[in-house]
């Protein structure tokens, strides 16, 4: 798998010096892996999948304790949501705190993806506000600034990718205007991502302007298919909303896949469920993911279960490893048509 050039040695960002960590690597802008070019392990088989757990599902733990827990459980990495309790991106001393987290990740041998789905990190009164779609240019700029900070942090942590999402359509805003705002807001973020050598992975989120894989491709075409633009694929969202089965969604998304979130879900209901409590055929999904040669993290996304985060972290990894070990890649039946629930739950709309 080819890898984009990192920043020149000695260059700096606001979050500290550029660095890379053993065992981690950023995803390439245009991977050479896929069904025809798998990333092979030492025996010629596809490289083992790497599993992580999201810190938004461990919100009651200090970050250092959360990282130690995941390492002790045997996870390969962490989906680090920048939030007031976990590497606050807006508090003073971000550079020094980022260096401390980088050292801790090194010590524990954990890979990392930086996620930006914190509910109230920018506005204590508006969940996920402001967004990239807001009418006020100043509000959109605040969200852009958060993403730029996330890119800098990701570069200095040696992260695999930076995750983001579009936001919901503001009242009184037509979709064409919203798409133009989204595309325009992402231009400086993509420029920063290119300079940092860290892909920006946009997540289709039920209920958002960019809700489906088709919407991701619409944005990609609007922006002229820039190399730093990639995809966060949430496996549960595929089950919830996409016309194809989740395993087929993985295969279709392979050329743009930069980050994966995983949980169970039921058709038409946007509720993140512990593994085994929904309808997803995990062996087929993980077989499809392995076949793409994906080298990033597949991160368990259970923010609504944070009150029992250590339990669900311990519960999830054996199930994922068992499903990966028994993956057959057998074809699945497409789910029936459905729409997301009117009151969606999960990583970014809850």
PDB file of C-alpha atoms in Angstrom, residues 84-273:
ATOM      1  CA  UNK A  84     -13.935  18.853  26.759  1.00  0.00           C
ATOM      2  CA  UNK A  85     -13.003  15.712  28.731  1.00  0.00           C
ATOM      3  CA  UNK A  86     -10.748  14.086  26.130  1.00  0.00           C
ATOM      4  CA  UNK A  87      -8.016  16.294  24.622  1.00  0.00           C
ATOM      5  CA  UNK A  88     -10.121  19.465  24.591  1.00  0.00           C
ATOM      6  CA  UNK A  89      -9.311  21.154  21.253  1.00  0.00           C
ATOM      7  CA  UNK A  90     -10.251  24.618  22.540  1.00  0.00           C
ATOM      8  CA  UNK A  91      -8.476  24.674  25.911  1.00  0.00           C
ATOM      9  CA  UNK A  92      -5.044  26.281  26.378  1.00  0.00           C
ATOM     10  CA  UNK A  93      -1.911  24.220  25.900  1.00  0.00           C
ATOM     11  CA  UNK A  94      -3.171  22.009  23.083  1.00  0.00           C
ATOM     12  CA  UNK A  95       0.331  21.433  21.723  1.00  0.00           C
ATOM     13  CA  UNK A  96       1.718  20.210  25.038  1.00  0.00           C
ATOM     14  CA  UNK A  97      -1.339  18.076  25.770  1.00  0.00           C
ATOM     15  CA  UNK A  98      -1.157  16.542  22.306  1.00  0.00           C
ATOM     16  CA  UNK A  99       2.473  15.586  22.914  1.00  0.00           C
ATOM     17  CA  UNK A 100       1.472  13.894  26.158  1.00  0.00           C
ATOM     18  CA  UNK A 101      -1.259  11.899  24.416  1.00  0.00           C
ATOM     19  CA  UNK A 102       1.132  10.977  21.612  1.00  0.00           C
ATOM     20  CA  UNK A 103       3.614   9.648  24.146  1.00  0.00           C
ATOM     21  CA  UNK A 104       0.903   7.671  25.897  1.00  0.00           C
ATOM     22  CA  UNK A 105      -0.273   6.139  22.618  1.00  0.00           C
ATOM     23  CA  UNK A 106       3.322   5.217  21.828  1.00  0.00           C
ATOM     24  CA  UNK A 107       3.777   3.580  25.199  1.00  0.00           C
ATOM     25  CA  UNK A 108       0.570   1.576  24.899  1.00  0.00           C
ATOM     26  CA  UNK A 109       1.079   0.681  21.229  1.00  0.00           C
ATOM     27  CA  UNK A 110      -2.295   2.081  20.161  1.00  0.00           C
ATOM     28  CA  UNK A 111      -3.150   3.470  16.740  1.00  0.00           C
ATOM     29  CA  UNK A 112      -5.545   6.408  16.533  1.00  0.00           C
ATOM     30  CA  UNK A 113      -8.134   8.106  14.370  1.00  0.00           C
ATOM     31  CA  UNK A 114      -9.244  11.619  15.337  1.00  0.00           C
ATOM     32  CA  UNK A 115     -13.017  12.073  15.435  1.00  0.00           C
ATOM     33  CA  UNK A 116     -14.944  15.349  15.627  1.00  0.00           C
ATOM     34  CA  UNK A 117     -18.464  14.261  16.617  1.00  0.00           C
ATOM     35  CA  UNK A 118     -18.524  15.781  20.123  1.00  0.00           C
ATOM     36  CA  UNK A 119     -22.021  17.030  20.930  1.00  0.00           C
ATOM     37  CA  UNK A 120     -21.391  20.358  22.690  1.00  0.00           C
ATOM     38  CA  UNK A 121     -17.731  21.127  22.136  1.00  0.00           C
ATOM     39  CA  UNK A 122     -18.424  24.396  20.280  1.00  0.00           C
ATOM     40  CA  UNK A 123     -21.739  25.526  21.768  1.00  0.00           C
ATOM     41  CA  UNK A 124     -23.034  24.421  25.203  1.00  0.00           C
ATOM     42  CA  UNK A 125     -26.613  25.074  24.106  1.00  0.00           C
ATOM     43  CA  UNK A 126     -26.708  23.644  20.571  1.00  0.00           C
ATOM     44  CA  UNK A 127     -25.952  19.985  20.054  1.00  0.00           C
ATOM     45  CA  UNK A 128     -23.440  19.639  17.206  1.00  0.00           C
ATOM     46  CA  UNK A 129     -23.716  23.362  16.575  1.00  0.00           C
ATOM     47  CA  UNK A 130     -22.575  25.322  14.774  1.00  0.00           C
ATOM     48  CA  UNK A 131     -22.258  23.202  11.652  1.00  0.00           C
ATOM     49  CA  UNK A 132     -20.679  23.631   8.241  1.00  0.00           C
ATOM     50  CA  UNK A 133     -24.152  24.431   6.891  1.00  0.00           C
ATOM     51  CA  UNK A 134     -25.132  27.342   9.142  1.00  0.00           C
ATOM     52  CA  UNK A 135     -26.273  30.562   7.502  1.00  0.00           C
ATOM     53  CA  UNK A 136     -23.899  32.715   9.564  1.00  0.00           C
ATOM     54  CA  UNK A 137     -20.418  32.658   7.980  1.00  0.00           C
ATOM     55  CA  UNK A 138     -18.898  33.239  11.404  1.00  0.00           C
ATOM     56  CA  UNK A 139     -20.602  30.141  12.765  1.00  0.00           C
ATOM     57  CA  UNK A 140     -19.397  28.050   9.837  1.00  0.00           C
ATOM     58  CA  UNK A 141     -15.901  29.403  10.445  1.00  0.00           C
ATOM     59  CA  UNK A 142     -15.999  28.124  14.034  1.00  0.00           C
ATOM     60  CA  UNK A 143     -16.675  24.601  12.801  1.00  0.00           C
ATOM     61  CA  UNK A 144     -13.949  24.945  10.168  1.00  0.00           C
ATOM     62  CA  UNK A 145     -11.528  26.082  12.868  1.00  0.00           C
ATOM     63  CA  UNK A 146     -12.362  22.963  14.909  1.00  0.00           C
ATOM     64  CA  UNK A 147     -11.639  20.758  11.904  1.00  0.00           C
ATOM     65  CA  UNK A 148      -8.366  22.550  11.235  1.00  0.00           C
ATOM     66  CA  UNK A 149      -7.356  21.967  14.849  1.00  0.00           C
ATOM     67  CA  UNK A 150      -8.333  18.316  14.460  1.00  0.00           C
ATOM     68  CA  UNK A 151      -6.148  17.975  11.364  1.00  0.00           C
ATOM     69  CA  UNK A 152      -3.174  19.455  13.208  1.00  0.00           C
ATOM     70  CA  UNK A 153      -3.714  17.166  16.177  1.00  0.00           C
ATOM     71  CA  UNK A 154      -4.108  14.163  13.871  1.00  0.00           C
ATOM     72  CA  UNK A 155      -0.891  14.951  12.049  1.00  0.00           C
ATOM     73  CA  UNK A 156       1.033  15.178  15.282  1.00  0.00           C
ATOM     74  CA  UNK A 157      -0.477  11.988  16.690  1.00  0.00           C
ATOM     75  CA  UNK A 158       0.328  10.047  13.526  1.00  0.00           C
ATOM     76  CA  UNK A 159      -3.403   9.414  13.137  1.00  0.00           C
ATOM     77  CA  UNK A 160      -4.829   7.367  10.310  1.00  0.00           C
ATOM     78  CA  UNK A 161      -7.513   9.936   9.418  1.00  0.00           C
ATOM     79  CA  UNK A 162      -9.680  12.809  10.637  1.00  0.00           C
ATOM     80  CA  UNK A 163     -13.405  12.118  10.753  1.00  0.00           C
ATOM     81  CA  UNK A 164     -16.108  14.748  10.190  1.00  0.00           C
ATOM     82  CA  UNK A 165     -19.743  15.077   9.054  1.00  0.00           C
ATOM     83  CA  UNK A 166     -21.917  17.614   7.271  1.00  0.00           C
ATOM     84  CA  UNK A 167     -24.558  18.530   9.845  1.00  0.00           C
ATOM     85  CA  UNK A 168     -28.313  18.740   9.426  1.00  0.00           C
ATOM     86  CA  UNK A 169     -30.075  21.037   6.978  1.00  0.00           C
ATOM     87  CA  UNK A 170     -30.804  24.335   8.784  1.00  0.00           C
ATOM     88  CA  UNK A 171     -34.434  25.500   8.773  1.00  0.00           C
ATOM     89  CA  UNK A 172     -35.184  27.728   5.808  1.00  0.00           C
ATOM     90  CA  UNK A 173     -32.108  26.625   3.856  1.00  0.00           C
ATOM     91  CA  UNK A 174     -32.545  24.924   0.490  1.00  0.00           C
ATOM     92  CA  UNK A 175     -30.390  21.908  -0.280  1.00  0.00           C
ATOM     93  CA  UNK A 176     -28.492  23.524  -3.147  1.00  0.00           C
ATOM     94  CA  UNK A 177     -27.359  26.360  -0.890  1.00  0.00           C
ATOM     95  CA  UNK A 178     -26.429  23.889   1.842  1.00  0.00           C
ATOM     96  CA  UNK A 179     -24.305  21.784  -0.508  1.00  0.00           C
ATOM     97  CA  UNK A 180     -22.454  24.905  -1.676  1.00  0.00           C
ATOM     98  CA  UNK A 181     -21.793  25.923   1.933  1.00  0.00           C
ATOM     99  CA  UNK A 182     -20.509  22.459   2.760  1.00  0.00           C
ATOM    100  CA  UNK A 183     -18.187  22.296  -0.225  1.00  0.00           C
ATOM    101  CA  UNK A 184     -16.853  25.791   0.365  1.00  0.00           C
ATOM    102  CA  UNK A 185     -16.243  25.185   4.060  1.00  0.00           C
ATOM    103  CA  UNK A 186     -14.286  22.005   3.414  1.00  0.00           C
ATOM    104  CA  UNK A 187     -11.815  23.549   0.946  1.00  0.00           C
ATOM    105  CA  UNK A 188      -9.410  24.949   3.590  1.00  0.00           C
ATOM    106  CA  UNK A 189      -9.752  21.773   5.657  1.00  0.00           C
ATOM    107  CA  UNK A 190      -8.808  19.632   2.683  1.00  0.00           C
ATOM    108  CA  UNK A 191      -5.845  21.893   1.972  1.00  0.00           C
ATOM    109  CA  UNK A 192      -4.682  21.453   5.563  1.00  0.00           C
ATOM    110  CA  UNK A 193      -5.235  17.697   5.370  1.00  0.00           C
ATOM    111  CA  UNK A 194      -3.134  17.502   2.219  1.00  0.00           C
ATOM    112  CA  UNK A 195      -0.320  19.432   3.899  1.00  0.00           C
ATOM    113  CA  UNK A 196      -0.498  17.216   6.991  1.00  0.00           C
ATOM    114  CA  UNK A 197      -0.636  13.962   5.027  1.00  0.00           C
ATOM    115  CA  UNK A 198      -3.802  12.926   6.896  1.00  0.00           C
ATOM    116  CA  UNK A 199      -6.995  12.125   4.949  1.00  0.00           C
ATOM    117  CA  UNK A 200     -10.265  13.833   5.829  1.00  0.00           C
ATOM    118  CA  UNK A 201     -12.902  11.115   6.172  1.00  0.00           C
ATOM    119  CA  UNK A 202     -16.460  12.425   5.791  1.00  0.00           C
ATOM    120  CA  UNK A 203     -19.186  10.323   7.395  1.00  0.00           C
ATOM    121  CA  UNK A 204     -22.627   9.848   5.825  1.00  0.00           C
ATOM    122  CA  UNK A 205     -24.983  10.304   8.774  1.00  0.00           C
ATOM    123  CA  UNK A 206     -28.726   9.512   8.731  1.00  0.00           C
ATOM    124  CA  UNK A 207     -30.694  12.722   9.076  1.00  0.00           C
ATOM    125  CA  UNK A 208     -27.833  14.914   7.834  1.00  0.00           C
ATOM    126  CA  UNK A 209     -27.469  16.667   4.495  1.00  0.00           C
ATOM    127  CA  UNK A 210     -24.776  14.134   3.595  1.00  0.00           C
ATOM    128  CA  UNK A 211     -26.613  10.985   4.679  1.00  0.00           C
ATOM    129  CA  UNK A 212     -25.696   8.259   2.181  1.00  0.00           C
ATOM    130  CA  UNK A 213     -22.872   6.948   0.047  1.00  0.00           C
ATOM    131  CA  UNK A 214     -24.552   8.592  -2.941  1.00  0.00           C
ATOM    132  CA  UNK A 215     -24.381  11.915  -1.086  1.00  0.00           C
ATOM    133  CA  UNK A 216     -20.666  11.406  -0.451  1.00  0.00           C
ATOM    134  CA  UNK A 217     -20.081  10.938  -4.166  1.00  0.00           C
ATOM    135  CA  UNK A 218     -22.102  14.081  -4.869  1.00  0.00           C
ATOM    136  CA  UNK A 219     -19.781  16.059  -2.587  1.00  0.00           C
ATOM    137  CA  UNK A 220     -16.713  14.415  -4.110  1.00  0.00           C
ATOM    138  CA  UNK A 221     -17.783  15.475  -7.591  1.00  0.00           C
ATOM    139  CA  UNK A 222     -18.610  19.009  -6.440  1.00  0.00           C
ATOM    140  CA  UNK A 223     -15.082  19.381  -5.064  1.00  0.00           C
ATOM    141  CA  UNK A 224     -13.389  17.892  -8.106  1.00  0.00           C
ATOM    142  CA  UNK A 225     -12.424  14.597  -6.429  1.00  0.00           C
ATOM    143  CA  UNK A 226      -9.579  15.996  -4.273  1.00  0.00           C
ATOM    144  CA  UNK A 227      -7.067  13.408  -3.082  1.00  0.00           C
ATOM    145  CA  UNK A 228      -7.346  14.176   0.664  1.00  0.00           C
ATOM    146  CA  UNK A 229     -11.130  13.601   0.646  1.00  0.00           C
ATOM    147  CA  UNK A 230     -12.090  10.165   1.885  1.00  0.00           C
ATOM    148  CA  UNK A 231     -14.960   8.356   3.514  1.00  0.00           C
ATOM    149  CA  UNK A 232     -15.890   7.272   7.016  1.00  0.00           C
ATOM    150  CA  UNK A 233     -18.141   4.251   6.614  1.00  0.00           C
ATOM    151  CA  UNK A 234     -20.372   3.495   9.581  1.00  0.00           C
ATOM    152  CA  UNK A 235     -21.481  -0.129   9.230  1.00  0.00           C
ATOM    153  CA  UNK A 236     -24.629   0.438  11.264  1.00  0.00           C
ATOM    154  CA  UNK A 237     -25.652   3.326   9.048  1.00  0.00           C
ATOM    155  CA  UNK A 238     -25.386   1.014   6.058  1.00  0.00           C
ATOM    156  CA  UNK A 239     -27.813  -1.391   7.718  1.00  0.00           C
ATOM    157  CA  UNK A 240     -30.100   1.475   8.682  1.00  0.00           C
ATOM    158  CA  UNK A 241     -30.375   3.322   5.409  1.00  0.00           C
ATOM    159  CA  UNK A 242     -28.392   2.135   2.404  1.00  0.00           C
ATOM    160  CA  UNK A 243     -30.104   0.106  -0.379  1.00  0.00           C
ATOM    161  CA  UNK A 244     -27.223  -2.399  -0.434  1.00  0.00           C
ATOM    162  CA  UNK A 245     -26.348  -4.824   2.386  1.00  0.00           C
ATOM    163  CA  UNK A 246     -23.513  -3.591   4.618  1.00  0.00           C
ATOM    164  CA  UNK A 247     -20.973  -6.016   3.131  1.00  0.00           C
ATOM    165  CA  UNK A 248     -21.739  -4.740  -0.369  1.00  0.00           C
ATOM    166  CA  UNK A 249     -21.480  -1.156   0.902  1.00  0.00           C
ATOM    167  CA  UNK A 250     -17.973  -1.945   2.141  1.00  0.00           C
ATOM    168  CA  UNK A 251     -16.946  -3.297  -1.256  1.00  0.00           C
ATOM    169  CA  UNK A 252     -18.471  -0.340  -3.096  1.00  0.00           C
ATOM    170  CA  UNK A 253     -16.780   2.154  -0.779  1.00  0.00           C
ATOM    171  CA  UNK A 254     -13.330   0.548  -0.919  1.00  0.00           C
ATOM    172  CA  UNK A 255     -11.545   3.109  -3.146  1.00  0.00           C
ATOM    173  CA  UNK A 256     -12.437   5.960  -0.765  1.00  0.00           C
ATOM    174  CA  UNK A 257     -12.430   4.147   2.568  1.00  0.00           C
ATOM    175  CA  UNK A 258     -10.341   5.960   5.186  1.00  0.00           C
ATOM    176  CA  UNK A 259     -12.125   5.198   8.475  1.00  0.00           C
ATOM    177  CA  UNK A 260     -14.658   2.624   9.682  1.00  0.00           C
ATOM    178  CA  UNK A 261     -17.080   2.791  12.579  1.00  0.00           C
ATOM    179  CA  UNK A 262     -18.871  -0.369  13.619  1.00  0.00           C
ATOM    180  CA  UNK A 263     -21.827  -1.273  15.801  1.00  0.00           C
ATOM    181  CA  UNK A 264     -25.047  -3.213  15.405  1.00  0.00           C
ATOM    182  CA  UNK A 265     -28.239  -1.652  14.053  1.00  0.00           C
ATOM    183  CA  UNK A 266     -31.689  -2.496  12.697  1.00  0.00           C
ATOM    184  CA  UNK A 267     -33.134  -1.534   9.347  1.00  0.00           C
ATOM    185  CA  UNK A 268     -34.741   1.906   9.368  1.00  0.00           C
ATOM    186  CA  UNK A 269     -33.871   2.687  13.012  1.00  0.00           C
ATOM    187  CA  UNK A 270     -30.853   4.884  13.679  1.00  0.00           C
ATOM    188  CA  UNK A 271     -29.902   3.493  17.066  1.00  0.00           C
ATOM    189  CA  UNK A 272     -26.372   2.309  17.793  1.00  0.00           C
ATOM    190  CA  UNK A 273     -26.635  -1.126  19.424  1.00  0.00           C
TER     191      UNK A 273
END
